[in-house]
Short mmCIF file of C-alpha atoms and ligand atoms in Angstrom, two decimals:
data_model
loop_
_atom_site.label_atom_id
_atom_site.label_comp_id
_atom_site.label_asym_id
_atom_site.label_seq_id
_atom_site.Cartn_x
_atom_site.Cartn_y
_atom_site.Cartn_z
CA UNK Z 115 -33.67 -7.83 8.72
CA UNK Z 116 -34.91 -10.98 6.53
CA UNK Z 117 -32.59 -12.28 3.97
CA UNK Z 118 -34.49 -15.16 1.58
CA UNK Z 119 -31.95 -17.83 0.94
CA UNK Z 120 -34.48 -20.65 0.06
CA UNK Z 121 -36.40 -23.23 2.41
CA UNK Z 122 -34.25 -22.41 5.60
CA UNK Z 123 -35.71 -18.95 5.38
CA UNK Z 124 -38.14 -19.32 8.14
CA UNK Z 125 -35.73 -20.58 10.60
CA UNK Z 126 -33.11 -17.73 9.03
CA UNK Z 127 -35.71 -14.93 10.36
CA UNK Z 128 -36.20 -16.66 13.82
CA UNK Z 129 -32.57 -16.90 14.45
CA UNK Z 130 -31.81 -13.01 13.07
CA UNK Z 131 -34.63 -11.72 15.17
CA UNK Z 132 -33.99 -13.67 18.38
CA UNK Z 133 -30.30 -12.45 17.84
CA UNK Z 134 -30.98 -8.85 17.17
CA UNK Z 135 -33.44 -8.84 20.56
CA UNK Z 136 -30.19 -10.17 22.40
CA UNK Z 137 -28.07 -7.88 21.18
CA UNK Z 138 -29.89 -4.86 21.98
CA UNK Z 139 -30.74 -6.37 25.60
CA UNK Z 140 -27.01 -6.33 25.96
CA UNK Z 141 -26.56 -2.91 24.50
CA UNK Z 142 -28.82 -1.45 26.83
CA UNK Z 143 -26.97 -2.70 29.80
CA UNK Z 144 -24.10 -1.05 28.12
CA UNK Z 145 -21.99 -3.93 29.25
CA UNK Z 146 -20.79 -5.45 25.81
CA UNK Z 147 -17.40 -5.24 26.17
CA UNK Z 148 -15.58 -6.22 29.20
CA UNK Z 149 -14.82 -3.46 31.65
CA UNK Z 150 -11.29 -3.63 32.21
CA UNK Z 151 -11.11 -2.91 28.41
CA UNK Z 152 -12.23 0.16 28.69
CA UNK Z 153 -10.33 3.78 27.81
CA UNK Z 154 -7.86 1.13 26.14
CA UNK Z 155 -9.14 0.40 22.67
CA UNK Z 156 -6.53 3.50 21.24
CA UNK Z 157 -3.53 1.74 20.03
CA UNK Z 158 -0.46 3.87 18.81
CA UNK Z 159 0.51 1.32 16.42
CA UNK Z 160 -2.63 0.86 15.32
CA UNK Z 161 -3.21 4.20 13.90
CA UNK Z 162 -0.06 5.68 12.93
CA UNK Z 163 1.01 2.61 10.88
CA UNK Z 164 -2.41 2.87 8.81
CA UNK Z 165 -1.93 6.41 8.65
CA UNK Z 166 2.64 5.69 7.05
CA UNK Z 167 1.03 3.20 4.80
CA UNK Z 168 -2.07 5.66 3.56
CA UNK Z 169 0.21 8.44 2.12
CA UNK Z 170 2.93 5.67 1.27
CA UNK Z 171 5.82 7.67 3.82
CA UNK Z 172 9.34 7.25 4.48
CA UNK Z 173 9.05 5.58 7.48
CA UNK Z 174 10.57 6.06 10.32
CA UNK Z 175 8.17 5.68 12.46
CA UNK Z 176 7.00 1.76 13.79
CA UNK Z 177 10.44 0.25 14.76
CA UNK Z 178 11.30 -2.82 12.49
CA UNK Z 179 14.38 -3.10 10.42
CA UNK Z 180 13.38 -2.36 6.53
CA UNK Z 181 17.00 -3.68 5.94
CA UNK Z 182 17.29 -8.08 5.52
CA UNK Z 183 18.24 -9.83 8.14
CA UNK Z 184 22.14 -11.56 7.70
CA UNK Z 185 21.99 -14.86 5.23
CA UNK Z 186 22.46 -16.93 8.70
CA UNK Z 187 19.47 -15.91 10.24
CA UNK Z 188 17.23 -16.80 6.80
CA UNK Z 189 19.16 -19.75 6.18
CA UNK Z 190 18.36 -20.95 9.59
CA UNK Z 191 14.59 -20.54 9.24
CA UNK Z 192 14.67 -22.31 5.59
CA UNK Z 193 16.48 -25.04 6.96
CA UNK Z 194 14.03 -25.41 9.53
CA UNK Z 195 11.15 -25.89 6.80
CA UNK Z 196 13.21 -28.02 4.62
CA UNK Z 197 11.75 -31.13 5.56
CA UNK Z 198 14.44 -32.84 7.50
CA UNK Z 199 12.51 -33.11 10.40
CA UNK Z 200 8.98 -33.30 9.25
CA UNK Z 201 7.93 -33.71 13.28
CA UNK Z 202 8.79 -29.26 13.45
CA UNK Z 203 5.64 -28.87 10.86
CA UNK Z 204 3.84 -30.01 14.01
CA UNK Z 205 3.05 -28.81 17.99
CA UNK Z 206 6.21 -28.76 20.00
CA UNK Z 207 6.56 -28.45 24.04
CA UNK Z 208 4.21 -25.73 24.98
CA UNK Z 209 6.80 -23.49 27.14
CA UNK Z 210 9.72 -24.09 24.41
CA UNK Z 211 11.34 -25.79 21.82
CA UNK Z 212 13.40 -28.74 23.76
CA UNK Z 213 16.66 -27.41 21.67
CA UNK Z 214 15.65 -23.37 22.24
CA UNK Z 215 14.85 -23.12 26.15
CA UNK Z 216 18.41 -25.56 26.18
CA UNK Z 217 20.52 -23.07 24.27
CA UNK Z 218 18.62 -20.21 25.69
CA UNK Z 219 18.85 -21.55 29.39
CA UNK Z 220 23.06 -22.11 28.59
CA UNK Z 221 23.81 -18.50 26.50
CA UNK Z 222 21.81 -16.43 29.32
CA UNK Z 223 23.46 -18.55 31.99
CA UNK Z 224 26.98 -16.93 31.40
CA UNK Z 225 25.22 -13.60 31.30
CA UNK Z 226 23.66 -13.32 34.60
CA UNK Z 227 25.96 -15.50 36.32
CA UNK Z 228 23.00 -18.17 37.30
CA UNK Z 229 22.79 -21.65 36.01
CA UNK Z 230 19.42 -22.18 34.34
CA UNK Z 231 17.51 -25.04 33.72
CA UNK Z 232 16.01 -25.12 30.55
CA UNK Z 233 12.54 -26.37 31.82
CA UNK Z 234 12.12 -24.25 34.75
CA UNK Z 235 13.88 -21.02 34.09
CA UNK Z 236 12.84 -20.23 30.51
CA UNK Z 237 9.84 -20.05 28.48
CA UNK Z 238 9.69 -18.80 24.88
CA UNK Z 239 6.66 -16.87 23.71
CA UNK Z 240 4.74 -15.52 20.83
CA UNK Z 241 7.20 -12.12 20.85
CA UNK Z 242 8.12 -10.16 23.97
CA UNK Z 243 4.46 -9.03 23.80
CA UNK Z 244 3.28 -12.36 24.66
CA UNK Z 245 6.67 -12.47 27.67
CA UNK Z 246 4.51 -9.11 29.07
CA UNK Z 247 1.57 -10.18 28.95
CA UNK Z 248 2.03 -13.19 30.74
CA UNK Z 249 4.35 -11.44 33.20
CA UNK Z 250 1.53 -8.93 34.27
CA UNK Z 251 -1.30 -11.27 34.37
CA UNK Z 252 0.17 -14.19 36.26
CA UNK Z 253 1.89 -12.03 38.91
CA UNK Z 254 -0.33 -8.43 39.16
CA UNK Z 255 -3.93 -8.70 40.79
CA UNK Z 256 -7.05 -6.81 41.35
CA UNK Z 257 -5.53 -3.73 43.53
CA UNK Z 258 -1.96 -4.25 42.73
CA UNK Z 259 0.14 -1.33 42.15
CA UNK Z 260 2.99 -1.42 39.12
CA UNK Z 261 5.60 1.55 39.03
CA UNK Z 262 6.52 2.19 35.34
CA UNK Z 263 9.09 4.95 34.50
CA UNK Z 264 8.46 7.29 31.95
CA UNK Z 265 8.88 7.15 28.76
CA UNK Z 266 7.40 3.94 29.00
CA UNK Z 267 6.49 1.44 25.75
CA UNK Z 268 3.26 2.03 25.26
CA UNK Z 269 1.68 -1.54 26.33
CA UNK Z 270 3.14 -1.88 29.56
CA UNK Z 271 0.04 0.47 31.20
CA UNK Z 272 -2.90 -1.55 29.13
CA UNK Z 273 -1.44 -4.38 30.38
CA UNK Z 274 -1.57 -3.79 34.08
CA UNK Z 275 -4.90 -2.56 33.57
CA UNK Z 276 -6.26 -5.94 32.12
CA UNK Z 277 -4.83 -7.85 35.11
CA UNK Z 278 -6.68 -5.27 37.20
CA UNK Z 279 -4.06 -3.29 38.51
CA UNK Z 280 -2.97 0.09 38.50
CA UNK Z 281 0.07 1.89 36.78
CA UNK Z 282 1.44 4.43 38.81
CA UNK Z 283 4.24 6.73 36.86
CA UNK Z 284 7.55 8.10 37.89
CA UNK Z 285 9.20 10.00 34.74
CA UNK Z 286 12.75 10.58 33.98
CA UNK Z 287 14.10 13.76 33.87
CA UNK Z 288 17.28 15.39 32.06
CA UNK Z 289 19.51 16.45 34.69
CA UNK Z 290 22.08 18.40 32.37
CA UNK Z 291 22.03 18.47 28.98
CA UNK Z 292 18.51 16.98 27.77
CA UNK Z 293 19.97 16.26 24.37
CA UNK Z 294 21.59 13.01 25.84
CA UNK Z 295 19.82 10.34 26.94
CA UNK Z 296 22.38 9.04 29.66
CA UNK Z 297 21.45 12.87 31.59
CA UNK Z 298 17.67 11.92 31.76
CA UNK Z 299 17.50 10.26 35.29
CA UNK Z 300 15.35 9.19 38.37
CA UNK Z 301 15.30 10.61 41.53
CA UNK Z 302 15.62 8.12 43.80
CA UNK Z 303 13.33 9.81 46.81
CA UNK Z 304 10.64 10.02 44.22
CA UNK Z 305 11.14 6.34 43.21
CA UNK Z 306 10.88 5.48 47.06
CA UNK Z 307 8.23 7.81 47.35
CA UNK Z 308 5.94 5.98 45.18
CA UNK Z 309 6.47 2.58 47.03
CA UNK Z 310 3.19 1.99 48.88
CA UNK Z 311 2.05 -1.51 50.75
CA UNK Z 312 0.61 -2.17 47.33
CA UNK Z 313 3.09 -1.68 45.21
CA UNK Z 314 3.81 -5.25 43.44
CA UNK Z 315 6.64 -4.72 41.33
CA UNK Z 316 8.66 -1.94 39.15
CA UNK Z 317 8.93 -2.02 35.55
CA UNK Z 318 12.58 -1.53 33.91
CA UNK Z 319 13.23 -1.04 30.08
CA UNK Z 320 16.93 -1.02 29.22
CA UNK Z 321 17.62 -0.17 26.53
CA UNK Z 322 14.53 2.26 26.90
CA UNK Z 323 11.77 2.51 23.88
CA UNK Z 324 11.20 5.26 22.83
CA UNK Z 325 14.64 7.75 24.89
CA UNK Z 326 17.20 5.15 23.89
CA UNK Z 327 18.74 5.52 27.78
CA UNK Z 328 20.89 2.32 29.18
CA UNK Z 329 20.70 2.12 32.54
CA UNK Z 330 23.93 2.33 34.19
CA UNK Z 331 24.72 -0.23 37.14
CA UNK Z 332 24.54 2.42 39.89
CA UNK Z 333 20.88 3.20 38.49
CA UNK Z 334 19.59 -0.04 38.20
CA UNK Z 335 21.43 -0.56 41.68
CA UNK Z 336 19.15 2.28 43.67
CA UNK Z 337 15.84 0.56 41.57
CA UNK Z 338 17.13 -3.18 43.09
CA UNK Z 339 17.99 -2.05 46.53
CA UNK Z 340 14.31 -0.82 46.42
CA UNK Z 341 12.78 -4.16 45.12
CA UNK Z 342 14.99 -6.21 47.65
CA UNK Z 343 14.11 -3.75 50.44
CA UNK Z 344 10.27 -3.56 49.86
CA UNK Z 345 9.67 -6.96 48.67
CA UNK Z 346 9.18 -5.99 45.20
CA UNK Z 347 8.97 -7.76 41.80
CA UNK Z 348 11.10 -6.38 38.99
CA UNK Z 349 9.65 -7.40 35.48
CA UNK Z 350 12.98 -6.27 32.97
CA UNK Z 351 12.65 -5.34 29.47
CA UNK Z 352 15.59 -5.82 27.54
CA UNK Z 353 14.51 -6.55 23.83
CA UNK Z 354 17.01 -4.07 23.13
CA UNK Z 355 19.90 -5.60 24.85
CA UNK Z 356 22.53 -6.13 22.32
CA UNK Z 357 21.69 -2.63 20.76
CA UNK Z 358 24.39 -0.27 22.40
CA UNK Z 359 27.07 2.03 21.48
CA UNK Z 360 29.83 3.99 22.72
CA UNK Z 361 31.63 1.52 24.54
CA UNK Z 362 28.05 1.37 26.87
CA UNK Z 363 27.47 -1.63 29.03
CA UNK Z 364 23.91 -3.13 29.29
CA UNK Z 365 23.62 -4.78 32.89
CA UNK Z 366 21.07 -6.94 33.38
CA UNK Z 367 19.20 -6.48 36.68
CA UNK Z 368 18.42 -10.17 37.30
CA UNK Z 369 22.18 -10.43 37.60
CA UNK Z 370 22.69 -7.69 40.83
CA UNK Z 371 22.06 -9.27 44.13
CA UNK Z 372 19.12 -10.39 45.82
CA UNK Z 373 17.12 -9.81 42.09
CA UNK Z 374 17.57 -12.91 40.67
CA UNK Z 375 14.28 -14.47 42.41
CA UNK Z 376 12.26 -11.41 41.89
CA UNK Z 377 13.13 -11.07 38.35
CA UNK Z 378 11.76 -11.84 34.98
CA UNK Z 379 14.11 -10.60 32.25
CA UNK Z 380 12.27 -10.11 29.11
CA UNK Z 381 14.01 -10.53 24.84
CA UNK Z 382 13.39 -10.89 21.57
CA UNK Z 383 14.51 -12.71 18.40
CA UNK Z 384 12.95 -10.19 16.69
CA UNK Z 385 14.89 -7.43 17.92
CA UNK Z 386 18.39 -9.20 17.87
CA UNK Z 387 18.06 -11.07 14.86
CA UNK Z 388 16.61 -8.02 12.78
CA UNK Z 389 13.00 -10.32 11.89
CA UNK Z 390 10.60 -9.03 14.19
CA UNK Z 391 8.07 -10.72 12.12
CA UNK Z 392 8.96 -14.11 13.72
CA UNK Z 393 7.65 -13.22 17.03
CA UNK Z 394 9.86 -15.35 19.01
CA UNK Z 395 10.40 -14.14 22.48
CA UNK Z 396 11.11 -15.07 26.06
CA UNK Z 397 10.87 -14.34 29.48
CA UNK Z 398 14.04 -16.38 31.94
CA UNK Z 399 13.47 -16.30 35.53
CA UNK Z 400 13.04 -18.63 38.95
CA UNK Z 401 10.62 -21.17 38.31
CA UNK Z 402 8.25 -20.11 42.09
CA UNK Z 403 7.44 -17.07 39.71
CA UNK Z 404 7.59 -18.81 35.95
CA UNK Z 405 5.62 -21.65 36.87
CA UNK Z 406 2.43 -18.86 36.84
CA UNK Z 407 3.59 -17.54 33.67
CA UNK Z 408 3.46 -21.12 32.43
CA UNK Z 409 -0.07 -21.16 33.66
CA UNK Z 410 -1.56 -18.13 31.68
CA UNK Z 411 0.59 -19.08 28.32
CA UNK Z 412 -0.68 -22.96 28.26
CA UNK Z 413 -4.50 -21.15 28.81
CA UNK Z 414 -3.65 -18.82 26.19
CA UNK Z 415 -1.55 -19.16 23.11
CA UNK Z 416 -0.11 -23.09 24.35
CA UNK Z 417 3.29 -22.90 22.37
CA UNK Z 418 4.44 -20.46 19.69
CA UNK Z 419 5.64 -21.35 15.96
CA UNK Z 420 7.81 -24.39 16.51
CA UNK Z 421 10.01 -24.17 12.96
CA UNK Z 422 10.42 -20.64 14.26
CA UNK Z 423 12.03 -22.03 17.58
CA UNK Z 424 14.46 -24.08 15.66
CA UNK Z 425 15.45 -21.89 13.81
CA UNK Z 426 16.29 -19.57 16.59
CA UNK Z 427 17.80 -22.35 18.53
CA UNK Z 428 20.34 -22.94 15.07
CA UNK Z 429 20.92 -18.68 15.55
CA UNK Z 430 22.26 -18.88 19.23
CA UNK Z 431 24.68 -22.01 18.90
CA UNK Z 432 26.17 -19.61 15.93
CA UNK Z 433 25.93 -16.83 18.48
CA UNK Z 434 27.02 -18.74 21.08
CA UNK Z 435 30.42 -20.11 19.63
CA UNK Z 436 30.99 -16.42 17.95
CA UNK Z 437 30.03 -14.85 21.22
CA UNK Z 438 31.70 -11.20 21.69
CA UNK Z 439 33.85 -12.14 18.29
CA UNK Z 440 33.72 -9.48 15.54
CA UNK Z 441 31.75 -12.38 13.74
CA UNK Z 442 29.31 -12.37 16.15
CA UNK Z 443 25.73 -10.34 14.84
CA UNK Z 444 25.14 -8.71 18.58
CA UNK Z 445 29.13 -7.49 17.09
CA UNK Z 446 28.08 -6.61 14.42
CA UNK Z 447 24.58 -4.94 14.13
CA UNK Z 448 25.44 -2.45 17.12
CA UNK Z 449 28.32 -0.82 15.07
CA UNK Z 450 25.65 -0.81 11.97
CA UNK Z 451 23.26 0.91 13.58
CA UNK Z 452 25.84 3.29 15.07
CA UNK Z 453 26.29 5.25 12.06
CA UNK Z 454 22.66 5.40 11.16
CA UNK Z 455 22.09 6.60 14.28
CA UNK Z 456 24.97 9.58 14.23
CA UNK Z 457 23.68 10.50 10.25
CA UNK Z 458 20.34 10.96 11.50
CA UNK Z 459 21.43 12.65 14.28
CA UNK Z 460 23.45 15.01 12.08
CA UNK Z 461 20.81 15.74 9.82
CA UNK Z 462 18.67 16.18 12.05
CA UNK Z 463 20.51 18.97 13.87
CA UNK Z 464 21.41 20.52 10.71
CA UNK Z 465 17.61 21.02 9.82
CA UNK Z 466 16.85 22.29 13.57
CA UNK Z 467 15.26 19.33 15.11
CA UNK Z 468 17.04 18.95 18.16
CA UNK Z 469 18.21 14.91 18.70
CA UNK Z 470 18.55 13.53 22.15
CA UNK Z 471 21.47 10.85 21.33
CA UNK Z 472 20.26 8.16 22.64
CA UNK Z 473 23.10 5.23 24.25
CA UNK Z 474 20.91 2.15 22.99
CA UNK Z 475 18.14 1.14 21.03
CA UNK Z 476 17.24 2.51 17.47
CA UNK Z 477 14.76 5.03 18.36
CA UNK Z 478 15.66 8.59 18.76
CA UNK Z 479 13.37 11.29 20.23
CA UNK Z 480 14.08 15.00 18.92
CA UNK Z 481 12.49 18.69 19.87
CA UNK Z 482 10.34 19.82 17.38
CA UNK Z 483 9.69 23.26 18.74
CA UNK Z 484 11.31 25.02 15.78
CA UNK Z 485 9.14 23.39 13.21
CA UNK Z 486 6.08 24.19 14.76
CA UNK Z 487 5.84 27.79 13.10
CA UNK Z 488 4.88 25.66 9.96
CA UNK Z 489 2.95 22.81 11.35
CA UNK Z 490 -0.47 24.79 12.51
CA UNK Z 491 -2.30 23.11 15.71
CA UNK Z 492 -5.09 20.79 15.45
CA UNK Z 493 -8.87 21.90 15.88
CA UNK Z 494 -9.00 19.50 18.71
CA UNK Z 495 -7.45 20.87 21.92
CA UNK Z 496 -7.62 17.46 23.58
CA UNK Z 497 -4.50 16.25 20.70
CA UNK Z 498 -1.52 16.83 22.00
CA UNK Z 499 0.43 18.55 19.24
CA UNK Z 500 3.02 15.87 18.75
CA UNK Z 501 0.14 13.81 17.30
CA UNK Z 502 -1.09 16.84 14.86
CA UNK Z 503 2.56 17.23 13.97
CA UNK Z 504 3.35 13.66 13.04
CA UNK Z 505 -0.18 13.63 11.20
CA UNK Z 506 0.68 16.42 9.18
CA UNK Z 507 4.03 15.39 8.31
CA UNK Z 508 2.92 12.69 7.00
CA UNK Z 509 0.52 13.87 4.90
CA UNK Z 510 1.96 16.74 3.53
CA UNK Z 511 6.18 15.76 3.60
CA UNK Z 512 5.59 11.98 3.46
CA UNK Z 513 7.86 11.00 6.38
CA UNK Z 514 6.68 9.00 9.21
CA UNK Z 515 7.60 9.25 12.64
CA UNK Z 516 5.89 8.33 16.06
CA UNK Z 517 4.69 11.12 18.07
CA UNK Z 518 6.58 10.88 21.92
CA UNK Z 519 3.60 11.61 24.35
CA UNK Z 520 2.43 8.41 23.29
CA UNK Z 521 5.05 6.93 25.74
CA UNK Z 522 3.66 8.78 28.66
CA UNK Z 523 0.72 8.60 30.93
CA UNK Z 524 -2.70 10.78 30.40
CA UNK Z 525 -1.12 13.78 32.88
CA UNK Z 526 1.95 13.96 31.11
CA UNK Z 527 1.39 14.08 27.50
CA UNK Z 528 1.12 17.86 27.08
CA UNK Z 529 4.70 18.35 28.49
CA UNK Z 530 6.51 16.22 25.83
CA UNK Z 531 4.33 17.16 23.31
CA UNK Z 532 7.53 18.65 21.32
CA UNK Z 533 8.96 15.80 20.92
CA UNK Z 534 8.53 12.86 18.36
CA UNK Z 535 10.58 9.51 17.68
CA UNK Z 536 12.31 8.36 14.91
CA UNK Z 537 13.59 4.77 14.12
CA UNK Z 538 16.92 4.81 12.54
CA UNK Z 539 17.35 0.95 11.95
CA UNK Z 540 16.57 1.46 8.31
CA UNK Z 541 18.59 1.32 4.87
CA UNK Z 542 20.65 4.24 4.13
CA UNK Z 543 18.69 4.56 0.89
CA UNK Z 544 15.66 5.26 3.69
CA UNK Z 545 17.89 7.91 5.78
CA UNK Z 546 18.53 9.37 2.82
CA UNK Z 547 14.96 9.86 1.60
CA UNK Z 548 14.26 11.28 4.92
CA UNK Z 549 17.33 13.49 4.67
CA UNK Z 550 15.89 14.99 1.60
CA UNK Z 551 12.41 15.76 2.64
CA UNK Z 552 13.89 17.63 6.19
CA UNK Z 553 16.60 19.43 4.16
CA UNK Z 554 13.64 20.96 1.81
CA UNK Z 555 11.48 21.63 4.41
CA UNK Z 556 14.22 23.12 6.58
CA UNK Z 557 14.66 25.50 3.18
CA UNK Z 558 10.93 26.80 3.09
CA UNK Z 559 10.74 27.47 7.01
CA UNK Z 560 11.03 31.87 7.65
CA UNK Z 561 14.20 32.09 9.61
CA UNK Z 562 14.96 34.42 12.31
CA UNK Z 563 15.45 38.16 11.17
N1 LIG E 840 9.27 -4.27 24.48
C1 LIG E 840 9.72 -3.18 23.83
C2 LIG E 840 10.45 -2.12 24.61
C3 LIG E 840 9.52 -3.04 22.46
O1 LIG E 840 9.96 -1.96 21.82
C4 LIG E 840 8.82 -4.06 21.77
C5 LIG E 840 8.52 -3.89 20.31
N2 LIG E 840 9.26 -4.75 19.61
C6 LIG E 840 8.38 -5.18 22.49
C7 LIG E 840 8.61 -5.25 23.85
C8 LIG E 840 7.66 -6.31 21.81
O2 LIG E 840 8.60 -7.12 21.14
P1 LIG E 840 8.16 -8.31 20.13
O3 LIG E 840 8.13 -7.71 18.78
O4 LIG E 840 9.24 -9.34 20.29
O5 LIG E 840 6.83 -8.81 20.58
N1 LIG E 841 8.33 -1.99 19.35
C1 LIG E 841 8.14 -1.36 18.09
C2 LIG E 841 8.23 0.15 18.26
O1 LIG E 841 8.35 0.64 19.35
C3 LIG E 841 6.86 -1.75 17.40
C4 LIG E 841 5.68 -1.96 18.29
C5 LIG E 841 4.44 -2.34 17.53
O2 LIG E 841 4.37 -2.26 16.32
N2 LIG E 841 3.43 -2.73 18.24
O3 LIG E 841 8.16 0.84 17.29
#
C-alpha cells in the first residue's frame, strides 16, 4: 500500500512495507495474540448489549439500574467536583482514597467482627471487576486449580484462565422445588470431591448473579470448613450484599472462623449505590494476601477516579450514621426492589414463564420451555437455544434479556439452555413495557387442546 502525502512519501512507503513484512512474519507464526487469550475473546456483555441497543428493547437484560440513584448519592459526587478541594481533580493514594479505605476499613469492621486498618486491609478499585482481577492474578498461578460453583458470573472463568489456572466447576442443583432459589444447593461430597493438591481456592458469590441464591450460614459453613481444612483460599463476591429480601440474612464468609486470613471479600459502589457507572469497588482482606493485590493494581490501573472516592467516602459516613435505620439506602433499596421483583415474578407466571424467586440480587432466571413452540431453533446446532431465544426476542418482541447458559461452563450449557435472566432493578414504567409485550405474546401462543 503507498499513500502520497507529500515529501515524507518515500520514507511513508519504507515504513508501510517494512511493517506489513512484520506483520505477516508474525501471522504466520500464528502467535499474534497472546495464548492464554485464547477461546476467550466471546464476551456475553459484549454482544447482547449491542444486540438490546440495535432493535432499541426493553431491557432487561445487562443488570444496571435504569432508575436515578437517591439525591444523596448525586449530591455527593457534585460536591466532590465543586471545587472545594481542587487537590481531588488530581492522583490520590494508589490503593484508596485516605478518607474511603478509612470509612470503608471502620463500616466493614462492625460487619465481620475484625478491626481493619485502612492501609492494609482495604484497597478500592476500578469496579469489582478490577477487585477480581487482581484477586486471581496476584494469588492463582500457572497450574493452580479454582473451584467456581455454577451459575457462576461470567468473568470469574476468563479470569483464572489469564493467570494461568484452571476453573474446575461444581453446579448447584434444586433439591425441591427448582422455582426457588434457596432449594438449589451443593452437595457437599461433590464439593470435597473436587479438592485436589492443586486446588488454590473456591469462589463464592452471595448474593449469586445470575440464580439470585443467598447462601445460608450452614452452607457457607460446609464451603469454610473445606477451605480451613485443605488450606484453601476463598475469594467472596458480595456486590450484591445489601440486596435481600424476605427477612434473608447475607453472612459474610470472611466473618466464620478460621476464614478471615484466607479471605478476600469483594463490593461495589455501583451495586449499592444504584451508579454502576462510577466503577468504584473494593476488595478488604489480611494484608499477607492484599499486599499482592496491591502489587498487580499499582502495575496496572495505579489508583481509580479519586472525586469518585470522595464521593463514596461522603455516601458511607451517611450510611454509616443511618446504618440499619429505615433512612438508611441498604433500608431502603432492598424493599424497592422487592416489589419489582414479586410483579415480575407475577407476570411472568401469568404468561407461562416459570420464575425461580430468587432471595437476593435483581436478576431472576425463568423456564422458557413453554415459549419455545414459537421461538424456532437456530441453524447452528453448536447455539445453545437460550441464546437463539433471547436473539429472537429481541428482534421480533423488543425485550431484552440475558440468556442463562452463559453462566455455566462449556459442558453444561445445553442443560440450562431453558432458562434466561431477567433484571428487575428497573422503573416500573420498564416492567410495565415488558409486561405488555409477554401478555401479547402469551395471547398469540396455540394453547393446549
Ligand atoms: N460481580 C458480580 C457478581 C457482578 O454481577 C458484577 C457486575 N456488576 C461484578 C462483579 C462487577 O461489578 P462492578 O460493576 O463494580 O465492576
Ligand atoms: N453485572 C452485570 C450483570 O450481570 C453487568 C455486567 C457487565 O455489563 N459486564 O448484568
Amino acid at each position: 500500500m503507498l499513500v502520497k502525502i507529500g515529501p515524507s512519501c518515500r520514507f511513508l512507503r519504507v515504513a508501510t512495507e517494512d511493517s506489513c513484512r512484520l506483520f505477516q512474519k508474525v501471522r504466520m507464526s500464528q502467535h499474534i495474540q497472546a495464548q492464554r487469550l485464547e477461546g476467550i475473546d466471546k464476551n456475553i456483555w459484549v454482544e447482547f448489549v449491542n444486540l438490546a441497543a440495535k432493535y432499541m428493547t426493553v431491557n432487561l437484560g445487562q443488570g444496571f439500574p435504569d432508575f436515578s440513584p437517591p439525591s444523596f448519592v448525586k449530591e455527593a459526587f457534585i460536591r466532590a467536583v465543586s471545587g472545594e478541594k481542587p487537590m481531588l481533580n488530581q492522583y490520590t493514594r494508589a490503593f484508596g482514597h485516605p478518607p474511603l479505605v478509612k470509612i470503608l476499613a471502620e463500616f466493614y469492621g462492625k460487619l465481620l467482627g475484625h478491626d481493619l486498618d485502612p492501609h492494609c486491609n482495604v484497597l478500592v478499585t476500578v469496579g469489582a471487576y478490577e477487585a477480581l482481577f487482581c484477586t486471581f492474578q496476584a494469588l492463582v498461578d500457572e497450574g493452580d486449580e479454582v473451584i467456581i460453583i455454577e451459575p457462576f458470573f461470567d468473568c470469574y472463568e476468563p479470569m483464572v484462565k489469564m493467570a494461568g489456572g484452571t476453573a474446575v466447576f461444581i453446579p448447584l442443583r434444586p433439591k425441591g422445588d427448582p422455582l426457588f432459589s434457596g432449594n438449589w444447593q451443593l452437595d457437599p461430597s461433590e464439593l470435597e470431591n473436587k479438592v485436589t493438591a492443586r486446588t488454590k481456592a473456591i469462589v463464592v458469590n452471595t448474593p449469586n448473579n445470575p440464580l439470585g441464591k443467598v447462601f445460608k450460614r450452614e452452607e457457607l459453613k460446609v464451603i469454610s470448613d473445606l477451605c480451613v481444612k485443605h488450606n484453601l483460599f476463598c475469594f467472596s463476591d458480595e456486590v450484591y450484599e445489601w440486596l435481600v429480601y424476605d427477612g434473608r440474612e447475607h453472612v459474610r464468609i470472611a466473618s466464620l472462623p478460621g476464614m478471615w486470613d484466607r479471605s478476600i471479600t469483594i463490593a461495589s459502589a455501583g451495586k449499592s449505590f444504584s451508579a454502576t457507572g462510577w466503577k468504584v469497588g473494593w476488595a478488604l482482606g489480611p494484608d499477607h494476601l492484599l499486599k499482592h493485590l496491591r502489587t498487580v493494581h499499582q502495575n496496572s490501573v495505579y489508583h481509580c477516579a479519586t472525586a469518585a472516592q470522595e464521593a463514596v467516602s461522603y455516601m458511607f459516613e451517611k450510611e454509616l450514621a443511618l446504618f440499619g435505620t429505615p433512612d438508611s439506602y441498604f433500608v431502603q433499596l432492598p424493599q424497592e426492589l422487592k416489589q419489582k421483583r414479586d410483579r415480575l415474578a407475577q407476570c411472568l407466571t401469568e404468561v407461562g414463564m416459570e420464575p425461580i424467586i430468587p432471595e437476593g440480587s435483581y436478576f431472576m432466571m425463568a423456564d422458557i420451555s413453554r415459549f419455545k413452540t414459537s421461538v424456532p431453533p437456530s441453524n447452528d446446532a453448536d447455539e445453545p437455544y437460550d441464546y437463539n431465544f433471547v436473539k429472537w426476542m429481541m428482534k421480533h418482541k423488543r425485550l431484552a434479556a440475558i440468556p442463562v447458559s452463559a453462566f455455566y461452563s462449556t459442558p453444561h450449557k445445553k442443560t440450562y439452555e431453558h432458562l434466561i435472566r431477567f433484571c428487575f432493578a428497573k422503573e416500573d414504567k420498564t416492567l410495565e413495557a415488558a409486561e405488555e409485550i409477554l401478555q401479547r405474546w402469551n395471547y398469540q401462543q396455540p394453547r393446549a387442546p
